[in-house]
PDB file of N, CA and C in Angstrom:
ATOM      1  N   VAL E1210      26.310 -92.832  81.784  1.00 95.00           N
ATOM      2  CA  VAL E1210      26.933 -93.308  80.981  1.00 95.00           C
ATOM      3  C   VAL E1210      27.868 -92.553  80.507  1.00 95.00           C
ATOM      4  N   TRP E1211      29.230 -93.420  80.351  1.00 96.00           N
ATOM      5  CA  TRP E1211      29.672 -92.190  79.173  1.00 96.00           C
ATOM      6  C   TRP E1211      30.632 -93.182  78.191  1.00 96.00           C
ATOM      7  N   LEU E1212      30.233 -92.949  76.675  1.00 97.00           N
ATOM      8  CA  LEU E1212      30.284 -93.582  75.689  1.00 97.00           C
ATOM      9  C   LEU E1212      31.227 -93.382  75.063  1.00 97.00           C
ATOM     10  N   ASN E1213      32.361 -93.619  74.298  1.00 97.00           N
ATOM     11  CA  ASN E1213      33.336 -93.594  73.559  1.00 97.00           C
ATOM     12  C   ASN E1213      33.762 -94.332  72.433  1.00 97.00           C
ATOM     13  N   TRP E1214      33.735 -93.327  71.430  1.00 98.00           N
ATOM     14  CA  TRP E1214      33.860 -94.647  70.144  1.00 98.00           C
ATOM     15  C   TRP E1214      35.437 -93.780  69.566  1.00 98.00           C
ATOM     16  N   ILE E1215      36.011 -94.495  69.005  1.00 98.00           N
ATOM     17  CA  ILE E1215      37.415 -93.826  68.250  1.00 98.00           C
ATOM     18  C   ILE E1215      37.212 -94.135  66.791  1.00 98.00           C
ATOM     19  N   VAL E1216      37.666 -93.250  65.958  1.00 98.00           N
ATOM     20  CA  VAL E1216      36.677 -93.001  64.343  1.00 98.00           C
ATOM     21  C   VAL E1216      38.320 -93.566  63.606  1.00 98.00           C
ATOM     22  N   ARG E1217      37.691 -94.424  62.986  1.00 98.00           N
ATOM     23  CA  ARG E1217      39.115 -94.898  62.276  1.00 98.00           C
ATOM     24  C   ARG E1217      38.901 -94.484  60.994  1.00 98.00           C
ATOM     25  N   VAL E1218      40.067 -94.716  60.034  1.00 97.00           N
ATOM     26  CA  VAL E1218      40.250 -94.388  58.895  1.00 97.00           C
ATOM     27  C   VAL E1218      41.343 -95.433  58.250  1.00 97.00           C
ATOM     28  N   ALA E1219      41.249 -96.816  57.721  1.00 96.00           N
ATOM     29  CA  ALA E1219      42.279 -97.374  57.655  1.00 96.00           C
ATOM     30  C   ALA E1219      43.218 -97.739  58.643  1.00 96.00           C
ATOM     31  N   GLY E1220      41.806 -97.737  59.802  1.00 96.00           N
ATOM     32  CA  GLY E1220      42.911 -98.596  60.800  1.00 96.00           C
ATOM     33  C   GLY E1220      43.191 -97.765  61.832  1.00 96.00           C
ATOM     34  N   GLU E1221      43.949 -96.319  60.819  1.00 97.00           N
ATOM     35  CA  GLU E1221      44.292 -95.216  62.106  1.00 97.00           C
ATOM     36  C   GLU E1221      43.593 -94.436  62.474  1.00 97.00           C
ATOM     37  N   PRO E1222      43.694 -94.317  63.971  1.00 98.00           N
ATOM     38  CA  PRO E1222      42.369 -93.167  64.689  1.00 98.00           C
ATOM     39  C   PRO E1222      42.471 -92.081  64.236  1.00 98.00           C
ATOM     40  N   VAL E1223      41.454 -90.831  63.528  1.00 98.00           N
ATOM     41  CA  VAL E1223      41.584 -90.072  63.379  1.00 98.00           C
ATOM     42  C   VAL E1223      40.633 -88.827  64.113  1.00 98.00           C
ATOM     43  N   GLY E1224      39.862 -89.454  65.515  1.00 98.00           N
ATOM     44  CA  GLY E1224      38.731 -88.479  66.004  1.00 98.00           C
ATOM     45  C   GLY E1224      38.132 -89.686  66.903  1.00 98.00           C
ATOM     46  N   TYR E1225      37.046 -89.081  67.021  1.00 98.00           N
ATOM     47  CA  TYR E1225      36.452 -89.417  68.634  1.00 98.00           C
ATOM     48  C   TYR E1225      34.656 -89.476  68.849  1.00 98.00           C
ATOM     49  N   VAL E1226      33.608 -89.529  68.851  1.00 98.00           N
ATOM     50  CA  VAL E1226      32.625 -89.676  68.979  1.00 98.00           C
ATOM     51  C   VAL E1226      32.363 -89.867  70.306  1.00 98.00           C
ATOM     52  N   GLN E1227      31.746 -89.269  71.336  1.00 98.00           N
ATOM     53  CA  GLN E1227      31.000 -89.668  72.585  1.00 98.00           C
ATOM     54  C   GLN E1227      29.822 -88.842  72.767  1.00 98.00           C
ATOM     55  N   ALA E1228      29.154 -90.047  73.714  1.00 98.00           N
ATOM     56  CA  ALA E1228      27.916 -89.668  74.083  1.00 98.00           C
ATOM     57  C   ALA E1228      27.944 -89.979  76.129  1.00 98.00           C
ATOM     58  N   THR E1229      26.588 -88.769  76.450  1.00 98.00           N
ATOM     59  CA  THR E1229      27.360 -88.671  77.831  1.00 98.00           C
ATOM     60  C   THR E1229      25.717 -89.199  77.687  1.00 98.00           C
ATOM     61  N   ALA E1230      25.332 -90.284  78.291  1.00 97.00           N
ATOM     62  CA  ALA E1230      23.946 -90.776  78.285  1.00 97.00           C
ATOM     63  C   ALA E1230      23.123 -90.620  79.510  1.00 97.00           C
ATOM     64  N   ASP E1231      21.759 -90.662  79.718  1.00 97.00           N
ATOM     65  CA  ASP E1231      20.981 -90.092  80.816  1.00 97.00           C
ATOM     66  C   ASP E1231      19.775 -91.359  80.523  1.00 97.00           C
ATOM     67  N   PRO E1232      20.251 -92.855  80.818  1.00 95.00           N
ATOM     68  CA  PRO E1232      18.794 -93.831  80.096  1.00 95.00           C
ATOM     69  C   PRO E1232      17.439 -93.485  80.992  1.00 95.00           C
ATOM     70  N   ALA E1233      17.654 -93.074  82.357  1.00 96.00           N
ATOM     71  CA  ALA E1233      16.240 -93.079  83.077  1.00 96.00           C
ATOM     72  C   ALA E1233      15.473 -91.807  82.616  1.00 96.00           C
ATOM     73  N   ALA E1234      16.155 -90.639  82.252  1.00 96.00           N
ATOM     74  CA  ALA E1234      15.428 -89.451  80.983  1.00 96.00           C
ATOM     75  C   ALA E1234      15.250 -89.851  80.281  1.00 96.00           C
ATOM     76  N   GLY E1235      15.978 -90.445  79.294  1.00 96.00           N
ATOM     77  CA  GLY E1235      16.229 -91.030  77.902  1.00 96.00           C
ATOM     78  C   GLY E1235      16.840 -90.170  77.122  1.00 96.00           C
ATOM     79  N   THR E1236      17.739 -89.475  77.535  1.00 96.00           N
ATOM     80  CA  THR E1236      18.844 -88.517  77.450  1.00 96.00           C
ATOM     81  C   THR E1236      19.950 -88.791  76.616  1.00 96.00           C
ATOM     82  N   ALA E1237      20.598 -88.251  75.633  1.00 98.00           N
ATOM     83  CA  ALA E1237      22.331 -88.446  76.119  1.00 98.00           C
ATOM     84  C   ALA E1237      22.584 -87.229  74.999  1.00 98.00           C
ATOM     85  N   TRP E1238      23.903 -86.571  75.865  1.00 98.00           N
ATOM     86  CA  TRP E1238      24.420 -85.238  75.303  1.00 98.00           C
ATOM     87  C   TRP E1238      25.568 -86.158  73.901  1.00 98.00           C
ATOM     88  N   VAL E1239      25.776 -85.341  72.698  1.00 98.00           N
ATOM     89  CA  VAL E1239      26.495 -85.882  71.787  1.00 98.00           C
ATOM     90  C   VAL E1239      27.854 -84.589  71.486  1.00 98.00           C
ATOM     91  N   ALA E1240      28.959 -85.348  70.872  1.00 98.00           N
ATOM     92  CA  ALA E1240      29.872 -84.556  70.924  1.00 98.00           C
ATOM     93  C   ALA E1240      31.095 -85.128  70.185  1.00 98.00           C
ATOM     94  N   TRP E1241      31.929 -84.685  68.936  1.00 98.00           N
ATOM     95  CA  TRP E1241      32.403 -85.339  67.580  1.00 98.00           C
ATOM     96  C   TRP E1241      33.899 -84.445  68.174  1.00 98.00           C
ATOM     97  N   VAL E1242      34.820 -84.798  67.565  1.00 97.00           N
ATOM     98  CA  VAL E1242      36.141 -83.979  67.497  1.00 97.00           C
ATOM     99  C   VAL E1242      37.227 -85.271  66.208  1.00 97.00           C
ATOM    100  N   ILE E1243      37.222 -84.366  65.185  1.00 98.00           N
ATOM    101  CA  ILE E1243      38.164 -84.923  64.029  1.00 98.00           C
ATOM    102  C   ILE E1243      39.132 -84.400  63.812  1.00 98.00           C
ATOM    103  N   GLY E1244      40.112 -85.017  64.096  1.00 98.00           N
ATOM    104  CA  GLY E1244      41.917 -84.316  63.527  1.00 98.00           C
ATOM    105  C   GLY E1244      41.903 -83.809  62.628  1.00 98.00           C
ATOM    106  N   THR E1245      42.498 -82.008  62.640  1.00 97.00           N
ATOM    107  CA  THR E1245      42.783 -81.310  61.726  1.00 97.00           C
ATOM    108  C   THR E1245      43.058 -82.212  60.118  1.00 97.00           C
ATOM    109  N   PRO E1246      43.537 -82.983  59.935  1.00 97.00           N
ATOM    110  CA  PRO E1246      43.816 -83.468  58.593  1.00 97.00           C
ATOM    111  C   PRO E1246      42.826 -84.162  57.847  1.00 97.00           C
ATOM    112  N   TRP E1247      41.932 -84.609  58.516  1.00 97.00           N
ATOM    113  CA  TRP E1247      41.095 -85.231  58.669  1.00 97.00           C
ATOM    114  C   TRP E1247      40.130 -84.755  58.031  1.00 97.00           C
ATOM    115  N   GLN E1248      39.682 -83.718  58.617  1.00 96.00           N
ATOM    116  CA  GLN E1248      38.410 -82.332  58.446  1.00 96.00           C
ATOM    117  C   GLN E1248      38.006 -82.554  57.193  1.00 96.00           C
ATOM    118  N   GLY E1249      37.017 -82.185  56.621  1.00 96.00           N
ATOM    119  CA  GLY E1249      36.669 -82.047  55.647  1.00 96.00           C
ATOM    120  C   GLY E1249      36.141 -83.139  54.370  1.00 96.00           C
ATOM    121  N   HIS E1250      36.465 -84.940  55.096  1.00 97.00           N
ATOM    122  CA  HIS E1250      35.930 -85.556  54.359  1.00 97.00           C
ATOM    123  C   HIS E1250      34.684 -86.466  54.811  1.00 97.00           C
ATOM    124  N   GLY E1251      33.988 -86.049  55.792  1.00 97.00           N
ATOM    125  CA  GLY E1251      32.872 -86.788  55.942  1.00 97.00           C
ATOM    126  C   GLY E1251      32.614 -87.549  57.155  1.00 97.00           C
ATOM    127  N   TYR E1252      33.959 -87.697  57.856  1.00 98.00           N
ATOM    128  CA  TYR E1252      34.371 -88.291  58.864  1.00 98.00           C
ATOM    129  C   TYR E1252      33.163 -88.103  59.823  1.00 98.00           C
ATOM    130  N   ALA E1253      33.420 -87.108  60.664  1.00 98.00           N
ATOM    131  CA  ALA E1253      32.713 -86.802  61.674  1.00 98.00           C
ATOM    132  C   ALA E1253      30.989 -86.743  61.228  1.00 98.00           C
ATOM    133  N   THR E1254      30.516 -86.227  60.171  1.00 97.00           N
ATOM    134  CA  THR E1254      29.681 -86.814  59.822  1.00 97.00           C
ATOM    135  C   THR E1254      28.563 -88.402  59.505  1.00 97.00           C
ATOM    136  N   GLU E1255      29.643 -89.131  59.250  1.00 97.00           N
ATOM    137  CA  GLU E1255      29.311 -90.751  59.345  1.00 97.00           C
ATOM    138  C   GLU E1255      29.117 -91.181  60.813  1.00 97.00           C
ATOM    139  N   ALA E1256      30.086 -90.369  61.332  1.00 98.00           N
ATOM    140  CA  ALA E1256      30.107 -91.137  63.319  1.00 98.00           C
ATOM    141  C   ALA E1256      29.126 -90.837  63.733  1.00 98.00           C
ATOM    142  N   ALA E1257      29.148 -89.667  63.668  1.00 98.00           N
ATOM    143  CA  ALA E1257      27.962 -89.073  64.543  1.00 98.00           C
ATOM    144  C   ALA E1257      26.352 -89.587  64.094  1.00 98.00           C
ATOM    145  N   ALA E1258      26.694 -89.401  62.651  1.00 97.00           N
ATOM    146  CA  ALA E1258      25.315 -89.909  62.329  1.00 97.00           C
ATOM    147  C   ALA E1258      24.754 -91.389  62.502  1.00 97.00           C
ATOM    148  N   ALA E1259      25.945 -92.078  62.782  1.00 97.00           N
ATOM    149  CA  ALA E1259      26.244 -93.830  63.478  1.00 97.00           C
ATOM    150  C   ALA E1259      25.547 -93.769  65.280  1.00 97.00           C
ATOM    151  N   VAL E1260      26.606 -92.892  65.552  1.00 98.00           N
ATOM    152  CA  VAL E1260      26.509 -92.382  67.037  1.00 98.00           C
ATOM    153  C   VAL E1260      24.874 -92.448  67.339  1.00 98.00           C
ATOM    154  N   VAL E1261      24.005 -91.449  66.759  1.00 97.00           N
ATOM    155  CA  VAL E1261      22.915 -90.780  67.009  1.00 97.00           C
ATOM    156  C   VAL E1261      21.887 -91.792  66.508  1.00 97.00           C
ATOM    157  N   ALA E1262      21.616 -92.430  65.566  1.00 97.00           N
ATOM    158  CA  ALA E1262      21.141 -93.797  65.297  1.00 97.00           C
ATOM    159  C   ALA E1262      21.513 -94.946  65.628  1.00 97.00           C
ATOM    160  N   TRP E1263      22.314 -94.889  67.256  1.00 97.00           N
ATOM    161  CA  TRP E1263      22.642 -95.863  67.897  1.00 97.00           C
ATOM    162  C   TRP E1263      21.770 -95.420  69.332  1.00 97.00           C
ATOM    163  N   LEU E1264      21.970 -94.683  69.552  1.00 97.00           N
ATOM    164  CA  LEU E1264      22.000 -93.935  70.929  1.00 97.00           C
ATOM    165  C   LEU E1264      19.817 -93.848  70.378  1.00 97.00           C
ATOM    166  N   ARG E1265      19.641 -94.169  69.324  1.00 96.00           N
ATOM    167  CA  ARG E1265      17.712 -93.371  68.591  1.00 96.00           C
ATOM    168  C   ARG E1265      17.328 -95.229  69.571  1.00 96.00           C
ATOM    169  N   ALA E1266      18.373 -95.638  68.777  1.00 97.00           N
ATOM    170  CA  ALA E1266      17.510 -97.549  68.535  1.00 97.00           C
ATOM    171  C   ALA E1266      17.391 -97.899  69.763  1.00 97.00           C
ATOM    172  N   ARG E1267      18.348 -97.301  70.881  1.00 96.00           N
ATOM    173  CA  ARG E1267      18.363 -97.677  72.584  1.00 96.00           C
ATOM    174  C   ARG E1267      17.204 -96.935  73.003  1.00 96.00           C
ATOM    175  N   GLY E1268      16.226 -95.789  72.353  1.00 96.00           N
ATOM    176  CA  GLY E1268      15.135 -95.289  73.243  1.00 96.00           C
ATOM    177  C   GLY E1268      15.761 -93.904  73.814  1.00 96.00           C
ATOM    178  N   LEU E1269      17.057 -93.593  73.511  1.00 96.00           N
ATOM    179  CA  LEU E1269      17.952 -91.898  73.585  1.00 96.00           C
ATOM    180  C   LEU E1269      17.635 -91.065  72.765  1.00 96.00           C
ATOM    181  N   ALA E1270      16.908 -89.907  73.084  1.00 96.00           N
ATOM    182  CA  ALA E1270      17.176 -88.581  71.926  1.00 96.00           C
ATOM    183  C   ALA E1270      18.485 -88.002  72.522  1.00 96.00           C
ATOM    184  N   ALA E1271      19.507 -88.034  71.311  1.00 97.00           N
ATOM    185  CA  ALA E1271      20.701 -86.681  71.071  1.00 97.00           C
ATOM    186  C   ALA E1271      20.338 -85.613  71.668  1.00 97.00           C
ATOM    187  N   THR E1272      21.092 -84.898  72.004  1.00 98.00           N
ATOM    188  CA  THR E1272      20.939 -83.703  72.130  1.00 98.00           C
ATOM    189  C   THR E1272      22.930 -83.567  71.910  1.00 98.00           C
ATOM    190  N   ALA E1273      23.323 -82.326  71.152  1.00 98.00           N
ATOM    191  CA  ALA E1273      24.398 -81.308  71.059  1.00 98.00           C
ATOM    192  C   ALA E1273      24.770 -80.284  71.099  1.00 98.00           C
ATOM    193  N   ALA E1274      25.682 -79.624  71.616  1.00 98.00           N
ATOM    194  CA  ALA E1274      25.609 -77.774  72.081  1.00 98.00           C
ATOM    195  C   ALA E1274      27.033 -77.555  71.534  1.00 98.00           C
ATOM    196  N   ILE E1275      26.790 -76.698  70.318  1.00 98.00           N
ATOM    197  CA  ILE E1275      27.487 -76.713  69.475  1.00 98.00           C
ATOM    198  C   ILE E1275      28.190 -74.455  69.169  1.00 98.00           C
ATOM    199  N   ALA E1276      29.184 -74.058  69.043  1.00 97.00           N
ATOM    200  CA  ALA E1276      29.696 -72.719  69.545  1.00 97.00           C
ATOM    201  C   ALA E1276      28.662 -72.383  68.357  1.00 97.00           C
ATOM    202  N   PRO E1277      27.815 -71.038  68.234  1.00 94.00           N
ATOM    203  CA  PRO E1277      27.089 -70.235  67.696  1.00 94.00           C
ATOM    204  C   PRO E1277      27.848 -70.192  66.022  1.00 94.00           C
ATOM    205  N   GLY E1278      27.564 -70.068  64.907  1.00 94.00           N
ATOM    206  CA  GLY E1278      28.524 -70.198  63.358  1.00 94.00           C
ATOM    207  C   GLY E1278      29.605 -71.024  63.737  1.00 94.00           C
ATOM    208  N   HIS E1279      30.008 -71.966  64.179  1.00 96.00           N
ATOM    209  CA  HIS E1279      30.771 -72.857  63.749  1.00 96.00           C
ATOM    210  C   HIS E1279      29.961 -74.186  63.106  1.00 96.00           C
ATOM    211  N   ARG E1280      29.873 -73.354  61.565  1.00 97.00           N
ATOM    212  CA  ARG E1280      29.654 -74.123  60.129  1.00 97.00           C
ATOM    213  C   ARG E1280      29.712 -75.639  60.216  1.00 97.00           C
ATOM    214  N   ALA E1281      30.784 -76.182  60.436  1.00 96.00           N
ATOM    215  CA  ALA E1281      31.274 -77.975  59.916  1.00 96.00           C
ATOM    216  C   ALA E1281      30.721 -78.345  61.290  1.00 96.00           C
ATOM    217  N   SER E1282      30.811 -77.998  62.235  1.00 97.00           N
ATOM    218  CA  SER E1282      29.537 -78.540  63.279  1.00 97.00           C
ATOM    219  C   SER E1282      27.864 -79.094  63.245  1.00 97.00           C
ATOM    220  N   GLU E1283      27.513 -77.426  62.577  1.00 98.00           N
ATOM    221  CA  GLU E1283      26.287 -76.841  62.415  1.00 98.00           C
ATOM    222  C   GLU E1283      25.931 -78.246  61.515  1.00 98.00           C
ATOM    223  N   ARG E1284      27.232 -78.460  60.478  1.00 97.00           N
ATOM    224  CA  ARG E1284      26.066 -79.357  59.156  1.00 97.00           C
ATOM    225  C   ARG E1284      26.022 -80.544  59.863  1.00 97.00           C
ATOM    226  N   VAL E1285      26.962 -80.980  60.222  1.00 98.00           N
ATOM    227  CA  VAL E1285      27.344 -82.959  61.073  1.00 98.00           C
ATOM    228  C   VAL E1285      26.169 -82.559  61.838  1.00 98.00           C
ATOM    229  N   ALA E1286      25.849 -81.633  62.761  1.00 98.00           N
ATOM    230  CA  ALA E1286      24.561 -81.874  63.319  1.00 98.00           C
ATOM    231  C   ALA E1286      23.366 -82.047  62.874  1.00 98.00           C
ATOM    232  N   ALA E1287      23.353 -81.064  61.973  1.00 97.00           N
ATOM    233  CA  ALA E1287      22.093 -81.524  61.081  1.00 97.00           C
ATOM    234  C   ALA E1287      21.931 -82.692  59.940  1.00 97.00           C
ATOM    235  N   ALA E1288      23.117 -82.876  59.851  1.00 97.00           N
ATOM    236  CA  ALA E1288      22.993 -84.596  58.545  1.00 97.00           C
ATOM    237  C   ALA E1288      23.028 -85.142  59.708  1.00 97.00           C
ATOM    238  N   ALA E1289      23.319 -85.019  60.966  1.00 97.00           N
ATOM    239  CA  ALA E1289      22.780 -86.236  61.872  1.00 97.00           C
ATOM    240  C   ALA E1289      21.362 -86.503  63.148  1.00 97.00           C
ATOM    241  N   GLY E1290      20.535 -85.489  61.761  1.00 97.00           N
ATOM    242  CA  GLY E1290      19.303 -84.985  62.231  1.00 97.00           C
ATOM    243  C   GLY E1290      19.361 -84.750  63.782  1.00 97.00           C
ATOM    244  N   LEU E1291      19.464 -83.957  63.653  1.00 98.00           N
ATOM    245  CA  LEU E1291      19.514 -82.579  65.164  1.00 98.00           C
ATOM    246  C   LEU E1291      19.133 -81.426  64.304  1.00 98.00           C
ATOM    247  N   THR E1292      18.484 -80.711  65.193  1.00 97.00           N
ATOM    248  CA  THR E1292      17.858 -79.339  64.381  1.00 97.00           C
ATOM    249  C   THR E1292      18.421 -78.179  65.739  1.00 97.00           C
ATOM    250  N   ALA E1293      18.614 -77.234  65.558  1.00 98.00           N
ATOM    251  CA  ALA E1293      19.070 -76.353  65.943  1.00 98.00           C
ATOM    252  C   ALA E1293      17.494 -75.856  67.580  1.00 98.00           C
ATOM    253  N   THR E1294      17.858 -75.261  68.297  1.00 97.00           N
ATOM    254  CA  THR E1294      16.738 -74.815  68.956  1.00 97.00           C
ATOM    255  C   THR E1294      17.125 -72.930  69.295  1.00 97.00           C
ATOM    256  N   GLU E1295      16.872 -72.672  70.368  1.00 97.00           N
ATOM    257  CA  GLU E1295      16.505 -71.481  70.282  1.00 97.00           C
ATOM    258  C   GLU E1295      17.454 -71.157  71.689  1.00 97.00           C
ATOM    259  N   GLU E1296      17.699 -71.804  72.340  1.00 97.00           N
ATOM    260  CA  GLU E1296      17.924 -72.541  73.829  1.00 97.00           C
ATOM    261  C   GLU E1296      19.770 -72.622  73.583  1.00 97.00           C
ATOM    262  N   LEU E1297      20.319 -71.966  74.790  1.00 97.00           N
ATOM    263  CA  LEU E1297      21.962 -71.935  75.152  1.00 97.00           C
ATOM    264  C   LEU E1297      22.660 -72.574  76.267  1.00 97.00           C
ATOM    265  N   LEU E1298      23.481 -73.065  76.021  1.00 97.00           N
ATOM    266  CA  LEU E1298      24.092 -73.944  77.208  1.00 97.00           C
ATOM    267  C   LEU E1298      25.456 -73.009  77.581  1.00 97.00           C
ATOM    268  N   ASP E1299      25.726 -72.556  78.492  1.00 97.00           N
ATOM    269  CA  ASP E1299      26.976 -72.059  78.441  1.00 97.00           C
ATOM    270  C   ASP E1299      28.076 -71.428  77.201  1.00 97.00           C
ATOM    271  N   GLY E1300      26.933 -70.498  76.733  1.00 97.00           N
ATOM    272  CA  GLY E1300      26.966 -69.710  75.182  1.00 97.00           C
ATOM    273  C   GLY E1300      27.188 -70.967  74.095  1.00 97.00           C
ATOM    274  N   GLU E1301      26.920 -72.032  74.130  1.00 98.00           N
ATOM    275  CA  GLU E1301      26.626 -72.568  72.530  1.00 98.00           C
ATOM    276  C   GLU E1301      25.232 -72.825  72.284  1.00 98.00           C
ATOM    277  N   ARG E1302      25.103 -73.305  71.365  1.00 98.00           N
ATOM    278  CA  ARG E1302      23.674 -73.736  70.518  1.00 98.00           C
ATOM    279  C   ARG E1302      23.021 -74.705  70.950  1.00 98.00           C
ATOM    280  N   VAL E1303      22.005 -74.929  71.823  1.00 98.00           N
ATOM    281  CA  VAL E1303      21.370 -76.678  71.350  1.00 98.00           C
ATOM    282  C   VAL E1303      21.035 -76.984  70.794  1.00 98.00           C
ATOM    283  N   TRP E1304      21.242 -78.433  70.294  1.00 98.00           N
ATOM    284  CA  TRP E1304      20.512 -78.510  69.220  1.00 98.00           C
ATOM    285  C   TRP E1304      19.959 -80.134  69.405  1.00 98.00           C
ATOM    286  N   ARG E1305      19.072 -80.264  68.871  1.00 97.00           N
ATOM    287  CA  ARG E1305      17.925 -81.203  69.534  1.00 97.00           C
ATOM    288  C   ARG E1305      17.687 -82.106  68.000  1.00 97.00           C
ATOM    289  N   LEU E1306      17.058 -83.773  68.593  1.00 90.00           N
ATOM    290  CA  LEU E1306      16.744 -84.470  67.220  1.00 90.00           C
ATOM    291  C   LEU E1306      15.820 -84.112  66.792  1.00 90.00           C
ATOM    292  N   ALA E1307      14.980 -84.032  65.191  1.00 77.00           N
ATOM    293  CA  ALA E1307      14.022 -82.815  64.913  1.00 77.00           C
ATOM    294  C   ALA E1307      12.879 -84.087  65.068  1.00 77.00           C
TER     295      ALA E1307
END
């Protein structure tokens, strides 16, 4: 199941959060993108945390893949309750629910 949410600020779209869910496995991969002019205002953190909570409420464990050293995305993942693992997927660090 592919899920998408538009992140809006005062009605203006500034980015999106998406999840690819596998309800049978109880998992979902999440990702977020915020346009450059709106980065650094907490929009990704708020949106990602809301989506992770929404997924958890439906019995799905969130996972994300983040380029090593991408500090902004690492902070977003941590704020959403994800923890870095030692696992790499296509060169990206896998983050899972703590």
